[in-house]
Amino acid sequence: MEKLPAVGSVEIPDLDIEDPHPLIVDFYASLRDSAQSQFYEPSDWQFARFTLHFANKLIQSARPSSQMLAAVNAALTELLVSEGARRRVRLEIEREQTTATVIDVAEMFRQQMAQ
């Protein structure tokens, strides 16, 4: 795996969806506050906005589409929003009462094996 250095912090864009459902607004805020978002690049935030655009349409639709739900769900998995998605990439979040830290389980294992 090649690593690319990145300089500076990533600016989180506004949701910028016309008349968003309150669930969508809350969901975007939860992404901003979630520990895994520290790994998000600008393109990830745009992908989140793109995905939530369709999730908003899905929620507000009189006849929701199961295909759109499946597509939104798959996109959210790419953003590591669920515990299962994070475990698949070996990312575990340990939340304490006052702080949250992200632990690379694979790296911890490598360090233990090296000792």
Tab-separated table of N, CA and C in Angstrom:
chain	number	residue	atom	x	y	z
A	1	MET	N	0.839	-1.174	0.000
A	1	MET	CA	0.000	0.000	0.000
A	1	MET	C	0.886	1.239	0.000
A	2	GLU	N	0.622	2.148	-0.904
A	2	GLU	CA	1.366	3.397	-0.952
A	2	GLU	C	0.631	4.440	-0.124
A	3	LYS	N	1.400	5.219	0.646
A	3	LYS	CA	0.813	6.264	1.474
A	3	LYS	C	1.119	7.614	0.851
A	4	LEU	N	0.099	8.465	0.806
A	4	LEU	CA	0.269	9.807	0.276
A	4	LEU	C	0.222	10.803	1.423
A	5	PRO	N	1.231	11.646	1.532
A	5	PRO	CA	1.191	12.647	2.603
A	5	PRO	C	0.161	13.727	2.279
A	6	ALA	N	-0.534	14.178	3.300
A	6	ALA	CA	-1.507	15.267	3.139
A	6	ALA	C	-1.199	16.326	4.181
A	7	VAL	N	-1.304	17.566	3.783
A	7	VAL	CA	-0.974	18.675	4.662
A	7	VAL	C	-2.251	19.452	4.987
A	8	GLY	N	-2.396	19.803	6.251
A	8	GLY	CA	-3.512	20.642	6.659
A	8	GLY	C	-4.760	19.851	7.012
A	9	SER	N	-5.699	20.567	7.564
A	9	SER	CA	-6.951	19.920	7.950
A	9	SER	C	-7.956	19.997	6.801
A	10	VAL	N	-8.952	19.153	6.872
A	10	VAL	CA	-9.986	19.099	5.850
A	10	VAL	C	-11.180	19.916	6.324
A	11	GLU	N	-11.611	20.842	5.489
A	11	GLU	CA	-12.770	21.657	5.816
A	11	GLU	C	-14.039	20.854	5.541
A	12	ILE	N	-14.926	20.850	6.508
A	12	ILE	CA	-16.184	20.118	6.359
A	12	ILE	C	-17.203	21.056	5.718
A	13	PRO	N	-17.707	20.680	4.539
A	13	PRO	CA	-18.666	21.566	3.865
A	13	PRO	C	-20.037	21.513	4.542
A	14	ASP	N	-20.833	22.544	4.295
A	14	ASP	CA	-22.215	22.523	4.748
A	14	ASP	C	-22.963	21.443	3.983
A	15	LEU	N	-24.026	20.944	4.564
A	15	LEU	CA	-24.835	19.913	3.909
A	15	LEU	C	-25.414	20.443	2.600
A	16	ASP	N	-25.957	21.652	2.623
A	16	ASP	CA	-26.414	22.348	1.422
A	16	ASP	C	-27.397	21.529	0.584
A	17	ILE	N	-28.419	20.992	1.243
A	17	ILE	CA	-29.522	20.317	0.564
A	17	ILE	C	-30.768	21.163	0.810
A	18	GLU	N	-31.491	21.460	-0.259
A	18	GLU	CA	-32.700	22.270	-0.114
A	18	GLU	C	-33.769	21.502	0.651
A	19	ASP	N	-34.271	22.100	1.716
A	19	ASP	CA	-35.331	21.548	2.558
A	19	ASP	C	-35.031	20.112	3.004
A	20	PRO	N	-33.899	19.894	3.699
A	20	PRO	CA	-33.565	18.523	4.114
A	20	PRO	C	-34.473	18.040	5.240
A	21	HIS	N	-34.737	16.765	5.236
A	21	HIS	CA	-35.492	16.128	6.324
A	21	HIS	C	-34.631	16.228	7.596
A	22	PRO	N	-35.250	16.408	8.763
A	22	PRO	CA	-34.470	16.508	10.008
A	22	PRO	C	-33.553	15.305	10.262
A	23	LEU	N	-33.962	14.124	9.845
A	23	LEU	CA	-33.089	12.951	10.009
A	23	LEU	C	-31.793	13.099	9.211
A	24	ILE	N	-31.890	13.680	8.038
A	24	ILE	CA	-30.708	13.877	7.189
A	24	ILE	C	-29.782	14.909	7.818
A	25	VAL	N	-30.351	15.987	8.345
A	25	VAL	CA	-29.553	17.016	9.020
A	25	VAL	C	-28.833	16.403	10.219
A	26	ASP	N	-29.557	15.626	11.021
A	26	ASP	CA	-28.955	14.984	12.193
A	26	ASP	C	-27.883	13.977	11.779
A	27	PHE	N	-28.141	13.242	10.708
A	27	PHE	CA	-27.175	12.242	10.250
A	27	PHE	C	-25.873	12.900	9.810
A	28	TYR	N	-25.977	14.007	9.068
A	28	TYR	CA	-24.774	14.705	8.613
A	28	TYR	C	-23.996	15.254	9.809
A	29	ALA	N	-24.720	15.774	10.791
A	29	ALA	CA	-24.055	16.265	12.005
A	29	ALA	C	-23.361	15.115	12.725
A	30	SER	N	-23.975	13.943	12.728
A	30	SER	CA	-23.349	12.791	13.388
A	30	SER	C	-22.090	12.348	12.654
A	31	LEU	N	-22.069	12.466	11.332
A	31	LEU	CA	-20.838	12.164	10.582
A	31	LEU	C	-19.719	13.100	11.008
A	32	ARG	N	-20.054	14.376	11.126
A	32	ARG	CA	-19.069	15.384	11.518
A	32	ARG	C	-18.482	15.068	12.893
A	33	ASP	N	-19.324	14.533	13.792
A	33	ASP	CA	-18.895	14.266	15.163
A	33	ASP	C	-18.322	12.867	15.370
A	34	SER	N	-18.408	12.011	14.372
A	34	SER	CA	-17.944	10.633	14.511
A	34	SER	C	-16.431	10.541	14.372
A	35	ALA	N	-15.850	9.626	15.131
A	35	ALA	CA	-14.388	9.488	15.161
A	35	ALA	C	-13.803	9.142	13.796
A	36	GLN	N	-14.479	8.308	13.019
A	36	GLN	CA	-13.905	7.898	11.737
A	36	GLN	C	-13.796	9.061	10.757
A	37	SER	N	-14.531	10.143	10.983
A	37	SER	CA	-14.478	11.261	10.044
A	37	SER	C	-13.114	11.956	10.042
A	38	GLN	N	-12.283	11.672	11.040
A	38	GLN	CA	-10.939	12.261	11.008
A	38	GLN	C	-10.121	11.733	9.832
A	39	PHE	N	-10.562	10.637	9.236
A	39	PHE	CA	-9.877	10.077	8.071
A	39	PHE	C	-10.489	10.553	6.764
A	40	TYR	N	-11.589	11.309	6.814
A	40	TYR	CA	-12.264	11.769	5.605
A	40	TYR	C	-11.444	12.834	4.887
A	41	GLU	N	-11.369	12.689	3.597
A	41	GLU	CA	-10.767	13.666	2.712
A	41	GLU	C	-11.891	14.527	2.122
A	42	PRO	N	-11.572	15.623	1.446
A	42	PRO	CA	-12.630	16.441	0.852
A	42	PRO	C	-13.584	15.636	-0.038
A	43	SER	N	-13.049	14.691	-0.780
A	43	SER	CA	-13.905	13.880	-1.650
A	43	SER	C	-14.857	13.003	-0.839
A	44	ASP	N	-14.441	12.575	0.343
A	44	ASP	CA	-15.331	11.784	1.199
A	44	ASP	C	-16.506	12.627	1.681
A	45	TRP	N	-16.228	13.876	2.049
A	45	TRP	CA	-17.318	14.759	2.477
A	45	TRP	C	-18.278	15.035	1.333
A	46	GLN	N	-17.750	15.190	0.127
A	46	GLN	CA	-18.637	15.400	-1.015
A	46	GLN	C	-19.445	14.133	-1.317
A	47	PHE	N	-18.815	12.988	-1.152
A	47	PHE	CA	-19.525	11.720	-1.341
A	47	PHE	C	-20.633	11.577	-0.300
A	48	ALA	N	-20.366	12.007	0.926
A	48	ALA	CA	-21.391	11.970	1.975
A	48	ALA	C	-22.551	12.886	1.598
A	49	ARG	N	-22.256	14.074	1.131
A	49	ARG	CA	-23.315	15.003	0.711
A	49	ARG	C	-24.114	14.426	-0.443
A	50	PHE	N	-23.423	13.831	-1.415
A	50	PHE	CA	-24.074	13.207	-2.569
A	50	PHE	C	-25.007	12.083	-2.110
A	51	THR	N	-24.499	11.246	-1.229
A	51	THR	CA	-25.293	10.127	-0.713
A	51	THR	C	-26.507	10.620	0.057
A	52	LEU	N	-26.311	11.631	0.897
A	52	LEU	CA	-27.428	12.141	1.691
A	52	LEU	C	-28.440	12.896	0.841
A	53	HIS	N	-28.028	13.404	-0.298
A	53	HIS	CA	-28.983	13.988	-1.250
A	53	HIS	C	-30.013	12.929	-1.645
A	54	PHE	N	-29.524	11.736	-1.978
A	54	PHE	CA	-30.431	10.650	-2.371
A	54	PHE	C	-31.193	10.082	-1.176
A	55	ALA	N	-30.549	10.031	-0.025
A	55	ALA	CA	-31.251	9.577	1.187
A	55	ALA	C	-32.389	10.529	1.515
A	56	ASN	N	-32.171	11.823	1.317
A	56	ASN	CA	-33.214	12.814	1.559
A	56	ASN	C	-34.390	12.598	0.614
A	57	LYS	N	-34.103	12.359	-0.666
A	57	LYS	CA	-35.160	12.081	-1.634
A	57	LYS	C	-35.922	10.811	-1.254
A	58	LEU	N	-35.197	9.830	-0.770
A	58	LEU	CA	-35.805	8.563	-0.361
A	58	LEU	C	-36.773	8.771	0.804
A	59	ILE	N	-36.333	9.499	1.801
A	59	ILE	CA	-37.180	9.749	2.974
A	59	ILE	C	-38.415	10.556	2.616
A	60	GLN	N	-38.252	11.520	1.730
A	60	GLN	CA	-39.368	12.404	1.398
A	60	GLN	C	-40.275	11.863	0.301
A	61	SER	N	-39.945	10.724	-0.247
A	61	SER	CA	-40.728	10.146	-1.342
A	61	SER	C	-42.020	9.508	-0.830
A	62	ALA	N	-43.071	9.693	-1.582
A	62	ALA	CA	-44.341	9.035	-1.264
A	62	ALA	C	-44.262	7.541	-1.589
A	63	ARG	N	-43.389	7.189	-2.529
A	63	ARG	CA	-43.193	5.780	-2.920
A	63	ARG	C	-41.699	5.481	-2.893
A	64	PRO	N	-41.134	5.222	-1.705
A	64	PRO	CA	-39.688	4.966	-1.611
A	64	PRO	C	-39.263	3.758	-2.450
A	65	SER	N	-38.096	3.870	-3.019
A	65	SER	CA	-37.545	2.824	-3.870
A	65	SER	C	-36.602	1.929	-3.064
A	66	SER	N	-36.833	0.619	-3.140
A	66	SER	CA	-35.943	-0.313	-2.441
A	66	SER	C	-34.554	-0.322	-3.086
A	67	GLN	N	-34.495	-0.075	-4.391
A	67	GLN	CA	-33.202	-0.010	-5.069
A	67	GLN	C	-32.403	1.202	-4.603
A	68	MET	N	-33.093	2.330	-4.438
A	68	MET	CA	-32.390	3.517	-3.951
A	68	MET	C	-31.935	3.304	-2.517
A	69	LEU	N	-32.757	2.654	-1.700
A	69	LEU	CA	-32.362	2.363	-0.321
A	69	LEU	C	-31.108	1.494	-0.301
A	70	ALA	N	-31.061	0.484	-1.154
A	70	ALA	CA	-29.889	-0.398	-1.218
A	70	ALA	C	-28.647	0.385	-1.657
A	71	ALA	N	-28.815	1.283	-2.628
A	71	ALA	CA	-27.682	2.077	-3.108
A	71	ALA	C	-27.192	3.035	-2.020
A	72	VAL	N	-28.107	3.684	-1.317
A	72	VAL	CA	-27.735	4.599	-0.233
A	72	VAL	C	-27.036	3.825	0.869
A	73	ASN	N	-27.583	2.678	1.202
A	73	ASN	CA	-26.989	1.845	2.253
A	73	ASN	C	-25.563	1.425	1.874
A	74	ALA	N	-25.356	1.033	0.632
A	74	ALA	CA	-24.014	0.643	0.168
A	74	ALA	C	-23.055	1.833	0.233
A	75	ALA	N	-23.535	3.008	-0.145
A	75	ALA	CA	-22.688	4.199	-0.105
A	75	ALA	C	-22.318	4.553	1.336
A	76	LEU	N	-23.269	4.425	2.247
A	76	LEU	CA	-22.983	4.717	3.650
A	76	LEU	C	-21.961	3.740	4.220
A	77	THR	N	-21.985	2.513	3.745
A	77	THR	CA	-20.986	1.530	4.166
A	77	THR	C	-19.595	1.993	3.755
A	78	GLU	N	-19.486	2.571	2.559
A	78	GLU	CA	-18.196	3.087	2.089
A	78	GLU	C	-17.677	4.211	2.987
A	79	LEU	N	-18.596	4.902	3.650
A	79	LEU	CA	-18.204	5.993	4.552
A	79	LEU	C	-17.954	5.500	5.973
A	80	LEU	N	-17.976	4.184	6.164
A	80	LEU	CA	-17.682	3.553	7.459
A	80	LEU	C	-18.615	4.014	8.578
A	81	VAL	N	-19.904	4.165	8.248
A	81	VAL	CA	-20.829	4.675	9.255
A	81	VAL	C	-21.314	3.609	10.237
A	82	SER	N	-21.119	2.351	9.936
A	82	SER	CA	-21.579	1.302	10.850
A	82	SER	C	-20.397	0.569	11.477
A	83	GLU	N	-20.664	-0.030	12.611
A	83	GLU	CA	-19.630	-0.811	13.307
A	83	GLU	C	-19.106	-1.929	12.408
A	84	GLY	N	-20.014	-2.606	11.708
A	84	GLY	CA	-19.601	-3.697	10.819
A	84	GLY	C	-18.670	-3.225	9.713
A	85	ALA	N	-18.969	-2.088	9.120
A	85	ALA	CA	-18.123	-1.537	8.049
A	85	ALA	C	-16.742	-1.199	8.584
A	86	ARG	N	-16.696	-0.615	9.776
A	86	ARG	CA	-15.397	-0.270	10.361
A	86	ARG	C	-14.602	-1.531	10.700
A	87	ARG	N	-15.269	-2.545	11.210
A	87	ARG	CA	-14.553	-3.795	11.536
A	87	ARG	C	-13.955	-4.446	10.298
A	88	ARG	N	-14.650	-4.361	9.168
A	88	ARG	CA	-14.130	-4.949	7.929
A	88	ARG	C	-12.813	-4.313	7.504
A	89	VAL	N	-12.605	-3.045	7.857
A	89	VAL	CA	-11.332	-2.389	7.530
A	89	VAL	C	-10.412	-2.319	8.749
A	90	ARG	N	-10.766	-3.091	9.765
A	90	ARG	CA	-9.964	-3.204	10.992
A	90	ARG	C	-9.802	-1.855	11.702
A	91	LEU	N	-10.900	-1.142	11.824
A	91	LEU	CA	-10.915	0.133	12.522
A	91	LEU	C	-11.878	-0.001	13.699
A	92	GLU	N	-11.355	0.221	14.885
A	92	GLU	CA	-12.177	0.111	16.085
A	92	GLU	C	-12.130	1.433	16.831
A	93	ILE	N	-13.289	1.880	17.250
A	93	ILE	CA	-13.380	3.135	17.987
A	93	ILE	C	-13.658	2.813	19.443
A	94	GLU	N	-12.814	3.322	20.315
A	94	GLU	CA	-13.028	3.170	21.751
A	94	GLU	C	-13.495	4.513	22.280
A	95	ARG	N	-14.735	4.561	22.702
A	95	ARG	CA	-15.282	5.824	23.187
A	95	ARG	C	-15.282	5.829	24.705
A	96	GLU	N	-14.615	6.817	25.242
A	96	GLU	CA	-14.621	7.032	26.680
A	96	GLU	C	-15.638	8.119	26.976
A	97	GLN	N	-15.824	8.412	28.224
A	97	GLN	CA	-16.813	9.427	28.573
A	97	GLN	C	-16.441	10.809	28.065
A	98	THR	N	-15.160	11.130	28.052
A	98	THR	CA	-14.775	12.489	27.678
A	98	THR	C	-14.035	12.569	26.354
A	99	THR	N	-13.442	11.457	25.888
A	99	THR	CA	-12.697	11.514	24.634
A	99	THR	C	-12.960	10.265	23.817
A	100	ALA	N	-12.695	10.362	22.536
A	100	ALA	CA	-12.810	9.219	21.648
A	100	ALA	C	-11.483	9.053	20.928
A	101	THR	N	-11.041	7.817	20.801
A	101	THR	CA	-9.817	7.548	20.068
A	101	THR	C	-10.084	6.467	19.045
A	102	VAL	N	-9.386	6.541	17.944
A	102	VAL	CA	-9.495	5.539	16.898
A	102	VAL	C	-8.270	4.652	16.992
A	103	ILE	N	-8.502	3.355	16.991
A	103	ILE	CA	-7.418	2.395	17.142
A	103	ILE	C	-7.307	1.559	15.874
A	104	ASP	N	-6.099	1.473	15.346
A	104	ASP	CA	-5.828	0.603	14.204
A	104	ASP	C	-5.478	-0.766	14.765
A	105	VAL	N	-6.449	-1.670	14.755
A	105	VAL	CA	-6.282	-2.978	15.371
A	105	VAL	C	-5.161	-3.764	14.694
A	106	ALA	N	-5.072	-3.667	13.386
A	106	ALA	CA	-4.024	-4.393	12.661
A	106	ALA	C	-2.634	-3.923	13.095
A	107	GLU	N	-2.469	-2.608	13.276
A	107	GLU	CA	-1.178	-2.065	13.706
A	107	GLU	C	-0.844	-2.522	15.125
A	108	MET	N	-1.827	-2.538	15.990
A	108	MET	CA	-1.600	-3.018	17.357
A	108	MET	C	-1.130	-4.476	17.332
A	109	PHE	N	-1.748	-5.283	16.489
A	109	PHE	CA	-1.380	-6.683	16.373
A	109	PHE	C	0.054	-6.821	15.874
A	110	ARG	N	0.416	-6.013	14.856
A	110	ARG	CA	1.784	-6.058	14.327
A	110	ARG	C	2.804	-5.693	15.406
A	111	GLN	N	2.483	-4.685	16.210
A	111	GLN	CA	3.383	-4.259	17.279
A	111	GLN	C	3.545	-5.353	18.333
A	112	GLN	N	2.461	-6.015	18.671
A	112	GLN	CA	2.522	-7.081	19.668
A	112	GLN	C	3.343	-8.255	19.128
A	113	MET	N	3.200	-8.551	17.853
A	113	MET	CA	3.937	-9.679	17.260
A	113	MET	C	5.420	-9.351	17.168
A	114	ALA	N	5.764	-8.075	17.035
A	114	ALA	CA	7.160	-7.680	16.906
A	114	ALA	C	7.893	-7.746	18.233
A	115	GLN	N	7.167	-7.748	19.341
A	115	GLN	CA	7.792	-7.775	20.656
A	115	GLN	C	8.263	-9.155	21.039
